[in-house]
Structure formats: structure tokens, C-alpha cells
PDB file of C-alpha atoms in Angstrom:
ATOM      1  CA  MET A  25     160.469 162.232 245.501  1.00  0.00           C
ATOM      2  CA  LYS A  26     156.989 163.222 246.659  1.00  0.00           C
ATOM      3  CA  GLN A  27     154.021 161.677 245.786  1.00  0.00           C
ATOM      4  CA  LYS A  28     150.798 162.691 244.712  1.00  0.00           C
ATOM      5  CA  GLY A  29     149.517 162.640 248.095  1.00  0.00           C
ATOM      6  CA  ASP A  30     152.654 164.590 250.051  1.00  0.00           C
ATOM      7  CA  LEU A  31     151.757 167.266 247.355  1.00  0.00           C
ATOM      8  CA  PRO A  32     149.591 170.554 248.895  1.00  0.00           C
ATOM      9  CA  LYS A  33     145.773 170.659 248.144  1.00  0.00           C
ATOM     10  CA  GLU A  34     146.192 173.240 245.758  1.00  0.00           C
ATOM     11  CA  ILE A  35     148.669 172.219 243.854  1.00  0.00           C
ATOM     12  CA  ARG A  36     147.051 168.490 243.747  1.00  0.00           C
ATOM     13  CA  LYS A  37     143.995 170.199 242.797  1.00  0.00           C
ATOM     14  CA  ASP A  38     145.280 171.741 239.506  1.00  0.00           C
ATOM     15  CA  HIS A  39     147.651 168.632 238.970  1.00  0.00           C
ATOM     16  CA  ASP A  40     144.156 166.913 238.289  1.00  0.00           C
ATOM     17  CA  LEU A  41     142.178 169.444 235.902  1.00  0.00           C
ATOM     18  CA  HIS A  42     145.466 169.577 233.798  1.00  0.00           C
ATOM     19  CA  LEU A  43     145.103 165.691 233.386  1.00  0.00           C
ATOM     20  CA  SER A  44     141.255 166.252 232.798  1.00  0.00           C
ATOM     21  CA  LYS A  45     142.111 168.011 230.454  1.00  0.00           C
ATOM     22  CA  LYS A  46     144.143 165.846 228.730  1.00  0.00           C
ATOM     23  CA  VAL A  47     142.116 162.589 228.416  1.00  0.00           C
ATOM     24  CA  ILE A  48     138.761 164.842 226.834  1.00  0.00           C
ATOM     25  CA  LYS A  49     138.912 164.240 222.615  1.00  0.00           C
ATOM     26  CA  LEU A  50     138.484 167.401 220.775  1.00  0.00           C
ATOM     27  CA  VAL A  51     134.973 166.046 217.886  1.00  0.00           C
ATOM     28  CA  PRO A  52     136.228 167.179 214.606  1.00  0.00           C
ATOM     29  CA  GLU A  53     134.960 169.968 212.824  1.00  0.00           C
ATOM     30  CA  TYR A  54     133.553 167.959 210.005  1.00  0.00           C
ATOM     31  CA  LEU A  55     131.542 166.272 212.555  1.00  0.00           C
ATOM     32  CA  LEU A  56     130.188 169.015 214.259  1.00  0.00           C
ATOM     33  CA  LYS A  57     129.374 170.746 211.032  1.00  0.00           C
ATOM     34  CA  LYS A  58     127.937 167.351 209.897  1.00  0.00           C
ATOM     35  CA  ARG A  59     125.558 167.399 213.194  1.00  0.00           C
ATOM     36  CA  LYS A  60     124.673 170.814 212.371  1.00  0.00           C
ATOM     37  CA  ALA A  61     123.109 170.000 209.133  1.00  0.00           C
ATOM     38  CA  TYR A  62     121.214 166.861 210.312  1.00  0.00           C
ATOM     39  CA  GLN A  63     119.453 168.900 213.021  1.00  0.00           C
ATOM     40  CA  ALA A  64     118.372 171.172 210.982  1.00  0.00           C
ATOM     41  CA  LEU A  65     117.647 168.577 208.117  1.00  0.00           C
ATOM     42  CA  LYS A  66     115.948 167.219 211.307  1.00  0.00           C
ATOM     43  CA  ALA A  67     113.699 170.377 212.022  1.00  0.00           C
ATOM     44  CA  THR A  68     112.603 170.836 209.006  1.00  0.00           C
ATOM     45  CA  GLN A  69     111.299 167.990 208.655  1.00  0.00           C
ATOM     46  CA  ALA A  70     109.569 167.986 212.073  1.00  0.00           C
ATOM     47  CA  LYS A  71     108.049 171.475 211.309  1.00  0.00           C
ATOM     48  CA  LEU A  72     106.843 170.010 207.621  1.00  0.00           C
ATOM     49  CA  ALA A  73     105.174 166.989 209.366  1.00  0.00           C
ATOM     50  CA  LEU A  74     103.382 169.476 211.939  1.00  0.00           C
ATOM     51  CA  LEU A  75     101.810 171.654 209.161  1.00  0.00           C
ATOM     52  CA  GLU A  76     100.771 168.439 206.959  1.00  0.00           C
ATOM     53  CA  LYS A  77      98.988 167.501 210.185  1.00  0.00           C
ATOM     54  CA  ARG A  78      97.285 170.724 210.864  1.00  0.00           C
ATOM     55  CA  LYS A  79      96.247 170.447 207.370  1.00  0.00           C
ATOM     56  CA  VAL A  80      95.094 167.310 207.381  1.00  0.00           C
ATOM     57  CA  SER A  81      92.836 168.093 210.849  1.00  0.00           C
ATOM     58  CA  LYS A  82      91.367 170.786 209.302  1.00  0.00           C
ATOM     59  CA  GLY A  83      89.602 168.337 207.028  1.00  0.00           C
ATOM     60  CA  LYS A  84      91.872 168.717 204.249  1.00  0.00           C
ATOM     61  CA  PRO A  85      92.499 165.866 202.982  1.00  0.00           C
ATOM     62  CA  LEU A  86      95.888 164.423 200.633  1.00  0.00           C
ATOM     63  CA  LYS A  87      95.394 165.440 197.277  1.00  0.00           C
ATOM     64  CA  PHE A  88      95.424 162.355 194.682  1.00  0.00           C
ATOM     65  CA  LYS A  89      94.265 162.262 191.027  1.00  0.00           C
ATOM     66  CA  ARG A  90      92.394 158.437 190.152  1.00  0.00           C
ATOM     67  CA  LEU A  91      93.151 157.035 186.862  1.00  0.00           C
ATOM     68  CA  GLU A  92      89.544 158.357 186.588  1.00  0.00           C
ATOM     69  CA  ASP A  93      90.449 162.037 186.472  1.00  0.00           C
ATOM     70  CA  PHE A  94      93.751 161.329 184.031  1.00  0.00           C
ATOM     71  CA  LEU A  95      90.997 159.387 181.654  1.00  0.00           C
ATOM     72  CA  LYS A  96      88.554 162.032 181.533  1.00  0.00           C
ATOM     73  CA  ASP A  97      91.508 164.823 181.000  1.00  0.00           C
ATOM     74  CA  SER A  98      93.103 162.833 177.948  1.00  0.00           C
ATOM     75  CA  HIS A  99      89.741 162.667 177.227  1.00  0.00           C
ATOM     76  CA  LYS A 100      88.946 166.635 176.869  1.00  0.00           C
ATOM     77  CA  LYS A 101      92.020 167.127 175.152  1.00  0.00           C
ATOM     78  CA  HIS A 102      91.701 165.487 172.462  1.00  0.00           C
ATOM     79  CA  ARG A 103      88.383 166.346 172.007  1.00  0.00           C
ATOM     80  CA  ASP A 104      89.808 170.089 171.779  1.00  0.00           C
ATOM     81  CA  GLU A 105      92.721 169.078 169.206  1.00  0.00           C
ATOM     82  CA  THR A 106      90.600 167.486 167.513  1.00  0.00           C
ATOM     83  CA  ARG A 107      87.592 170.468 167.076  1.00  0.00           C
ATOM     84  CA  ILE A 108      90.401 173.309 166.455  1.00  0.00           C
ATOM     85  CA  SER A 109      91.728 170.546 164.272  1.00  0.00           C
ATOM     86  CA  ARG A 110      88.397 170.975 162.204  1.00  0.00           C
ATOM     87  CA  GLY A 111      88.200 174.744 162.946  1.00  0.00           C
ATOM     88  CA  GLU A 112      90.735 175.428 160.868  1.00  0.00           C
ATOM     89  CA  LYS A 113      90.462 173.531 157.743  1.00  0.00           C
ATOM     90  CA  ARG A 114      87.021 175.722 157.464  1.00  0.00           C
ATOM     91  CA  PRO A 115      86.689 179.191 156.447  1.00  0.00           C
ATOM     92  CA  PRO A 116      87.303 181.604 158.830  1.00  0.00           C
ATOM     93  CA  ALA A 117      83.750 183.099 159.747  1.00  0.00           C
ATOM     94  CA  PRO A 118      83.149 186.777 158.776  1.00  0.00           C
ATOM     95  CA  LEU A 119      83.477 189.209 161.060  1.00  0.00           C
ATOM     96  CA  PRO A 120      80.964 191.249 163.230  1.00  0.00           C
ATOM     97  CA  PRO A 121      79.014 194.235 161.570  1.00  0.00           C
ATOM     98  CA  ALA A 122      81.830 197.424 161.506  1.00  0.00           C
ATOM     99  CA  ARG A 123      79.993 198.716 165.006  1.00  0.00           C
ATOM    100  CA  ASN A 124      80.800 195.976 166.981  1.00  0.00           C
ATOM    101  CA  ARG A 125      84.430 196.689 167.050  1.00  0.00           C
ATOM    102  CA  LEU A 126      84.450 195.504 171.082  1.00  0.00           C
ATOM    103  CA  ALA A 127      83.798 192.425 173.060  1.00  0.00           C
ATOM    104  CA  PHE A 128      83.774 191.193 176.627  1.00  0.00           C
ATOM    105  CA  GLY A 129      84.910 187.423 177.369  1.00  0.00           C
ATOM    106  CA  VAL A 130      84.010 185.565 180.683  1.00  0.00           C
ATOM    107  CA  ARG A 131      85.251 182.519 181.565  1.00  0.00           C
ATOM    108  CA  ILE A 132      82.234 180.170 182.721  1.00  0.00           C
ATOM    109  CA  ARG A 133      83.754 176.659 182.241  1.00  0.00           C
ATOM    110  CA  GLU A 134      86.675 174.935 184.358  1.00  0.00           C
ATOM    111  CA  ILE A 135      89.780 174.605 182.466  1.00  0.00           C
ATOM    112  CA  LYS A 136      91.752 171.628 184.057  1.00  0.00           C
ATOM    113  CA  GLY A 137      93.050 168.989 181.237  1.00  0.00           C
ATOM    114  CA  VAL A 138      92.479 171.230 178.190  1.00  0.00           C
ATOM    115  CA  SER A 139      95.041 171.442 175.838  1.00  0.00           C
ATOM    116  CA  PRO A 140      97.995 173.196 175.598  1.00  0.00           C
ATOM    117  CA  LYS A 141      96.675 175.234 172.721  1.00  0.00           C
ATOM    118  CA  VAL A 142      93.557 176.220 174.517  1.00  0.00           C
ATOM    119  CA  MET A 143      95.612 176.971 177.590  1.00  0.00           C
ATOM    120  CA  LYS A 144      97.476 179.339 175.490  1.00  0.00           C
ATOM    121  CA  VAL A 145      95.078 181.229 173.961  1.00  0.00           C
ATOM    122  CA  ILE A 146      92.911 181.694 177.444  1.00  0.00           C
ATOM    123  CA  GLN A 147      96.272 182.935 178.961  1.00  0.00           C
ATOM    124  CA  MET A 148      96.470 185.014 176.137  1.00  0.00           C
ATOM    125  CA  LEU A 149      93.217 186.118 177.384  1.00  0.00           C
ATOM    126  CA  ARG A 150      94.367 186.382 180.822  1.00  0.00           C
ATOM    127  CA  LEU A 151      91.265 184.403 181.799  1.00  0.00           C
ATOM    128  CA  ARG A 152      92.985 181.913 184.159  1.00  0.00           C
ATOM    129  CA  LYS A 153      90.628 181.994 186.832  1.00  0.00           C
ATOM    130  CA  ILE A 154      86.836 181.405 186.487  1.00  0.00           C
ATOM    131  CA  PHE A 155      84.468 184.012 186.229  1.00  0.00           C
ATOM    132  CA  SER A 156      86.885 186.683 185.419  1.00  0.00           C
ATOM    133  CA  GLY A 157      86.412 188.608 182.450  1.00  0.00           C
ATOM    134  CA  THR A 158      88.292 191.433 180.151  1.00  0.00           C
ATOM    135  CA  PHE A 159      87.647 193.346 177.173  1.00  0.00           C
ATOM    136  CA  VAL A 160      88.804 192.408 173.451  1.00  0.00           C
ATOM    137  CA  LYS A 161      89.153 194.540 170.021  1.00  0.00           C
ATOM    138  CA  ILE A 162      87.801 192.861 167.500  1.00  0.00           C
ATOM    139  CA  ASN A 163      89.492 191.737 164.489  1.00  0.00           C
ATOM    140  CA  LYS A 164      90.345 188.697 162.723  1.00  0.00           C
ATOM    141  CA  THR A 165      92.611 187.556 164.841  1.00  0.00           C
ATOM    142  CA  SER A 166      90.515 187.642 168.354  1.00  0.00           C
ATOM    143  CA  VAL A 167      87.783 186.433 166.648  1.00  0.00           C
ATOM    144  CA  ALA A 168      89.791 183.248 165.876  1.00  0.00           C
ATOM    145  CA  MET A 169      91.013 183.167 169.216  1.00  0.00           C
ATOM    146  CA  MET A 170      87.685 183.075 170.368  1.00  0.00           C
ATOM    147  CA  LYS A 171      86.411 180.484 168.437  1.00  0.00           C
ATOM    148  CA  ILE A 172      88.985 178.345 170.049  1.00  0.00           C
ATOM    149  CA  VAL A 173      87.915 178.278 173.378  1.00  0.00           C
ATOM    150  CA  GLU A 174      84.493 178.361 172.951  1.00  0.00           C
ATOM    151  CA  PRO A 175      84.127 175.791 175.422  1.00  0.00           C
ATOM    152  CA  TYR A 176      84.904 177.463 178.154  1.00  0.00           C
ATOM    153  CA  VAL A 177      84.586 181.243 177.314  1.00  0.00           C
ATOM    154  CA  ALA A 178      80.874 183.575 177.049  1.00  0.00           C
ATOM    155  CA  TRP A 179      81.635 186.324 175.009  1.00  0.00           C
ATOM    156  CA  GLY A 180      79.676 188.868 173.039  1.00  0.00           C
ATOM    157  CA  PHE A 181      78.967 192.935 172.686  1.00  0.00           C
ATOM    158  CA  PRO A 182      78.513 194.709 176.093  1.00  0.00           C
ATOM    159  CA  ASN A 183      76.881 197.860 175.675  1.00  0.00           C
ATOM    160  CA  LEU A 184      77.620 201.073 177.033  1.00  0.00           C
ATOM    161  CA  LYS A 185      75.793 200.688 180.243  1.00  0.00           C
ATOM    162  CA  SER A 186      78.284 197.173 180.830  1.00  0.00           C
ATOM    163  CA  VAL A 187      80.863 198.546 180.021  1.00  0.00           C
ATOM    164  CA  ARG A 188      80.396 201.749 182.573  1.00  0.00           C
ATOM    165  CA  GLU A 189      79.054 199.788 185.434  1.00  0.00           C
ATOM    166  CA  LEU A 190      82.141 196.974 185.506  1.00  0.00           C
ATOM    167  CA  ILE A 191      84.601 199.996 185.766  1.00  0.00           C
ATOM    168  CA  LEU A 192      82.770 201.743 188.324  1.00  0.00           C
ATOM    169  CA  LYS A 193      82.378 198.845 190.133  1.00  0.00           C
ATOM    170  CA  ARG A 194      84.984 195.950 189.513  1.00  0.00           C
ATOM    171  CA  GLY A 195      88.148 198.505 187.746  1.00  0.00           C
ATOM    172  CA  GLN A 196      91.520 197.782 189.507  1.00  0.00           C
ATOM    173  CA  THR A 197      94.965 198.092 188.083  1.00  0.00           C
ATOM    174  CA  ARG A 198      98.214 196.713 189.675  1.00  0.00           C
ATOM    175  CA  VAL A 199     101.003 198.895 191.265  1.00  0.00           C
ATOM    176  CA  GLY A 200     103.585 196.866 192.353  1.00  0.00           C
ATOM    177  CA  ARG A 201     102.193 193.807 193.818  1.00  0.00           C
ATOM    178  CA  LYS A 202      98.506 195.176 195.423  1.00  0.00           C
ATOM    179  CA  ARG A 203      95.241 195.186 193.395  1.00  0.00           C
ATOM    180  CA  VAL A 204      93.991 198.884 193.519  1.00  0.00           C
ATOM    181  CA  PRO A 205      90.866 199.638 193.001  1.00  0.00           C
ATOM    182  CA  LEU A 206      90.083 202.651 190.356  1.00  0.00           C
ATOM    183  CA  THR A 207      88.321 204.742 192.525  1.00  0.00           C
ATOM    184  CA  ASP A 208      90.207 208.205 192.199  1.00  0.00           C
ATOM    185  CA  ASN A 209      90.650 210.704 189.023  1.00  0.00           C
ATOM    186  CA  THR A 210      93.748 211.916 190.351  1.00  0.00           C
ATOM    187  CA  PHE A 211      95.212 208.273 190.392  1.00  0.00           C
ATOM    188  CA  ILE A 212      94.395 207.755 187.245  1.00  0.00           C
ATOM    189  CA  GLU A 213      96.174 210.921 185.764  1.00  0.00           C
ATOM    190  CA  GLN A 214      99.230 210.040 187.869  1.00  0.00           C
ATOM    191  CA  HIS A 215      99.411 206.252 186.176  1.00  0.00           C
ATOM    192  CA  MET A 216      98.485 207.076 182.685  1.00  0.00           C
ATOM    193  CA  VAL A 217      99.304 210.421 181.749  1.00  0.00           C
ATOM    194  CA  CYS A 218     102.903 210.540 183.734  1.00  0.00           C
ATOM    195  CA  ASN A 219     103.510 207.189 181.706  1.00  0.00           C
ATOM    196  CA  PRO A 220     105.430 207.918 179.074  1.00  0.00           C
ATOM    197  CA  ILE A 221     104.056 204.999 177.108  1.00  0.00           C
ATOM    198  CA  ASN A 222     100.342 205.384 177.987  1.00  0.00           C
ATOM    199  CA  GLY A 223     100.556 209.396 178.767  1.00  0.00           C
ATOM    200  CA  LYS A 224     100.417 210.436 174.745  1.00  0.00           C
ATOM    201  CA  HIS A 225      96.348 208.744 174.815  1.00  0.00           C
ATOM    202  CA  GLY A 226      95.426 212.122 176.946  1.00  0.00           C
ATOM    203  CA  ILE A 227      93.529 209.584 179.525  1.00  0.00           C
ATOM    204  CA  ILE A 228      93.064 211.519 183.383  1.00  0.00           C
ATOM    205  CA  CYS A 229      89.868 210.014 184.487  1.00  0.00           C
ATOM    206  CA  LEU A 230      87.579 207.023 184.710  1.00  0.00           C
ATOM    207  CA  GLU A 231      85.366 208.618 182.122  1.00  0.00           C
ATOM    208  CA  ASP A 232      87.949 209.198 179.439  1.00  0.00           C
ATOM    209  CA  LEU A 233      89.126 205.441 180.384  1.00  0.00           C
ATOM    210  CA  ILE A 234      85.696 204.394 179.817  1.00  0.00           C
ATOM    211  CA  HIS A 235      85.474 206.271 176.479  1.00  0.00           C
ATOM    212  CA  GLU A 236      88.386 204.989 175.732  1.00  0.00           C
ATOM    213  CA  ILE A 237      87.365 201.063 175.852  1.00  0.00           C
ATOM    214  CA  TYR A 238      83.847 201.417 174.742  1.00  0.00           C
ATOM    215  CA  ALA A 239      85.449 203.844 171.211  1.00  0.00           C
ATOM    216  CA  VAL A 240      87.983 201.339 170.508  1.00  0.00           C
ATOM    217  CA  GLY A 241      89.856 204.554 170.260  1.00  0.00           C
ATOM    218  CA  LYS A 242      93.699 204.340 169.574  1.00  0.00           C
ATOM    219  CA  GLY A 243      94.816 204.122 173.096  1.00  0.00           C
ATOM    220  CA  PHE A 244      92.454 201.050 174.164  1.00  0.00           C
ATOM    221  CA  ARG A 245      95.273 198.682 174.166  1.00  0.00           C
ATOM    222  CA  ALA A 246      96.857 201.049 176.825  1.00  0.00           C
ATOM    223  CA  ALA A 247      93.404 201.737 178.933  1.00  0.00           C
ATOM    224  CA  ASN A 248      92.758 197.785 178.623  1.00  0.00           C
ATOM    225  CA  ASN A 249      96.395 196.535 179.347  1.00  0.00           C
ATOM    226  CA  PHE A 250      96.273 199.152 182.603  1.00  0.00           C
ATOM    227  CA  LEU A 251      93.104 197.272 183.767  1.00  0.00           C
ATOM    228  CA  LEU A 252      93.662 194.243 185.479  1.00  0.00           C
ATOM    229  CA  PRO A 253      90.878 191.035 184.281  1.00  0.00           C
ATOM    230  CA  PHE A 254      87.652 191.617 186.017  1.00  0.00           C
ATOM    231  CA  LYS A 255      86.792 189.244 189.095  1.00  0.00           C
ATOM    232  CA  LEU A 256      83.201 188.914 188.801  1.00  0.00           C
ATOM    233  CA  SER A 257      81.368 187.875 191.848  1.00  0.00           C
ATOM    234  CA  VAL A 258      79.142 184.577 191.630  1.00  0.00           C
ATOM    235  CA  ALA A 259      75.924 184.882 192.965  1.00  0.00           C
ATOM    236  CA  ARG A 260      75.496 183.432 196.502  1.00  0.00           C
ATOM    237  CA  HIS A 261      73.372 180.612 195.450  1.00  0.00           C
ATOM    238  CA  ALA A 262      76.223 179.190 193.532  1.00  0.00           C
ATOM    239  CA  ALA A 263      77.807 178.291 196.319  1.00  0.00           C
ATOM    240  CA  ARG A 264      74.876 175.620 197.300  1.00  0.00           C
ATOM    241  CA  ASP A 265      74.096 175.273 193.641  1.00  0.00           C
ATOM    242  CA  LYS A 266      76.314 175.864 191.006  1.00  0.00           C
ATOM    243  CA  ALA A 267      74.703 173.685 188.509  1.00  0.00           C
ATOM    244  CA  GLY A 268      72.325 175.963 188.933  1.00  0.00           C
ATOM    245  CA  LEU A 269      74.425 179.022 188.176  1.00  0.00           C
ATOM    246  CA  LEU A 270      75.863 178.305 185.189  1.00  0.00           C
ATOM    247  CA  LYS A 271      72.465 176.551 183.967  1.00  0.00           C
ATOM    248  CA  ASP A 272      71.084 180.607 184.858  1.00  0.00           C
ATOM    249  CA  LEU A 273      74.451 182.271 182.621  1.00  0.00           C
ATOM    250  CA  GLY A 274      73.637 179.925 179.402  1.00  0.00           C
ATOM    251  CA  ASN A 275      76.186 177.841 177.549  1.00  0.00           C
ATOM    252  CA  PRO A 276      79.718 179.027 176.383  1.00  0.00           C
ATOM    253  CA  GLY A 277      80.486 180.840 173.066  1.00  0.00           C
ATOM    254  CA  PHE A 278      79.120 183.485 170.935  1.00  0.00           C
ATOM    255  CA  ARG A 279      76.139 185.349 172.914  1.00  0.00           C
ATOM    256  CA  GLY A 280      76.075 188.511 171.137  1.00  0.00           C
ATOM    257  CA  VAL A 281      74.146 191.226 172.935  1.00  0.00           C
ATOM    258  CA  ASP A 282      73.254 188.793 175.333  1.00  0.00           C
ATOM    259  CA  ILE A 283      76.520 189.014 177.215  1.00  0.00           C
ATOM    260  CA  ASN A 284      75.100 192.323 178.641  1.00  0.00           C
ATOM    261  CA  SER A 285      72.729 189.742 181.052  1.00  0.00           C
ATOM    262  CA  ILE A 286      75.654 187.402 181.989  1.00  0.00           C
ATOM    263  CA  ILE A 287      77.558 190.678 182.964  1.00  0.00           C
ATOM    264  CA  ARG A 288      74.484 191.847 184.733  1.00  0.00           C
ATOM    265  CA  GLN A 289      74.319 188.645 186.580  1.00  0.00           C
ATOM    266  CA  LEU A 290      78.169 188.341 187.817  1.00  0.00           C
ATOM    267  CA  ASN A 291      78.962 192.443 188.286  1.00  0.00           C
TER     268      ASN A 291
END
């Protein structure tokens, strides 16, 4: 019988390759899957760590809440609940004169830590962001809502000039996920007249929209929902002196016709 050394060179190579294949141990499939999942997890962790490092390096401190903040929020919440409870026991405030059917509300105070009831009304009025404003139709319900958010929202009766300037300068609507400025009558006609819900009100241009809002006509609700909340600008000095700006704006709550001066300051 021939020994391995007696075999031709080519046959010896094939024989060695065959033996080497036999000793290779195959890795079980479940271990491969486990390893792949582990590598994906490590990659994700590394990516998150890098992003967090970049945030810190940019000077953005990690957010944490101190005990004083919790106590402050708790106090504000309790104060809101007490105020609302007392207000509900009082007789309802009389409605403004019939000529004042339109109000404009603008949030000029932070709402961090407010009671759930206040937050709910803020959301219903679409005043989620500070220095945002919306038109409100005056009735018994809306006046009660304004009383609930009185420490955070300034409101009053806008004149035609204020309504016109707000809509012409800052009027926007939503198309899909985009905010679109109202600068084209054709666009308004397409989205108001062609809409099966809004089309019956005959709003075909900016002037029609302004008139429907100011006159609080039958199409007020459709026109007001068509408008996004107004993102009012903050005076340039507010970045340096926010307290000074808030002092200039005055106190929140009912401001009557003085709301027009606030609109001029923020528009």
C-alpha cells in the first residue's frame, strides 16, 4: 500500500484539501443571527453615543428637572385648579355688546406646569405656541374658555385694520404637511370653492376671507379653520430683554380694543 509520501503531488494536494474541509466546524445558524443582531445593536448604540456627544459639544446641556421645578409646576397647577373652581361658582360674565362678535386671542405667557383643564382649552384654541394667535367667535362658551386661560392669553376685539393686516401679512393654511402663505387668490378659490364643505360659502379671494372673518358670517367656522394659527413675530429686543417685551405687552386677560396695539407690536 502506498504511503502519503508516495502519492503524486497533485493527488496529495487534493487529499490535504479534503482533510482540511473535514476539520472546519460550521457555525450554527442561530449563532449567526444572534451575532448579527448584536452587531446591529452595537452599531445603533455607537451612533446614539456619537449624536449625544455632538449635542454636548455644541453646548447643549443634558436636560434634567430639579426639585424646585417640580414644586413650581405643582403650585401652578394647584393655583389654576383653585381659580377655575372659584370661577365656576360665580355667575357667568355677561356677553359683550352684540357689535363685538369677533375676538382675537394671543398667548403671551408660558404654560409649563398648567392644569390639564387649562392645557385642554389652550389646545382647543390652537394656542400651543407662545406668541401664536387665533380668531374666536364670541359666545357664551368661548367667553368661558377665555376666562379659563386668562393668566396666559391676552384677548380682545380686533378692528378691521388688524384683521386685514394679520391675514395679508401672516395668513397661512396647510396643504398636506406644508404651511402655505395666502398670497394668491387662485389658490384660495381652489381650496375653498372646490372643497365640498367650504365651497358653499362663496369665499374666492383674500378679501372674501377677511370679510367672512371680521363679519363673523355663516362661513366663519370654515374660514377660521382654513387659517392656521398666526405665528406672530417677537420684537428684536425680546431676544435680549424678554421681560422688557412682556412689560410692553402688558398683562394677559381681557384687553378690549387694546388688543389692536398688541397685534401691531407682534405683527
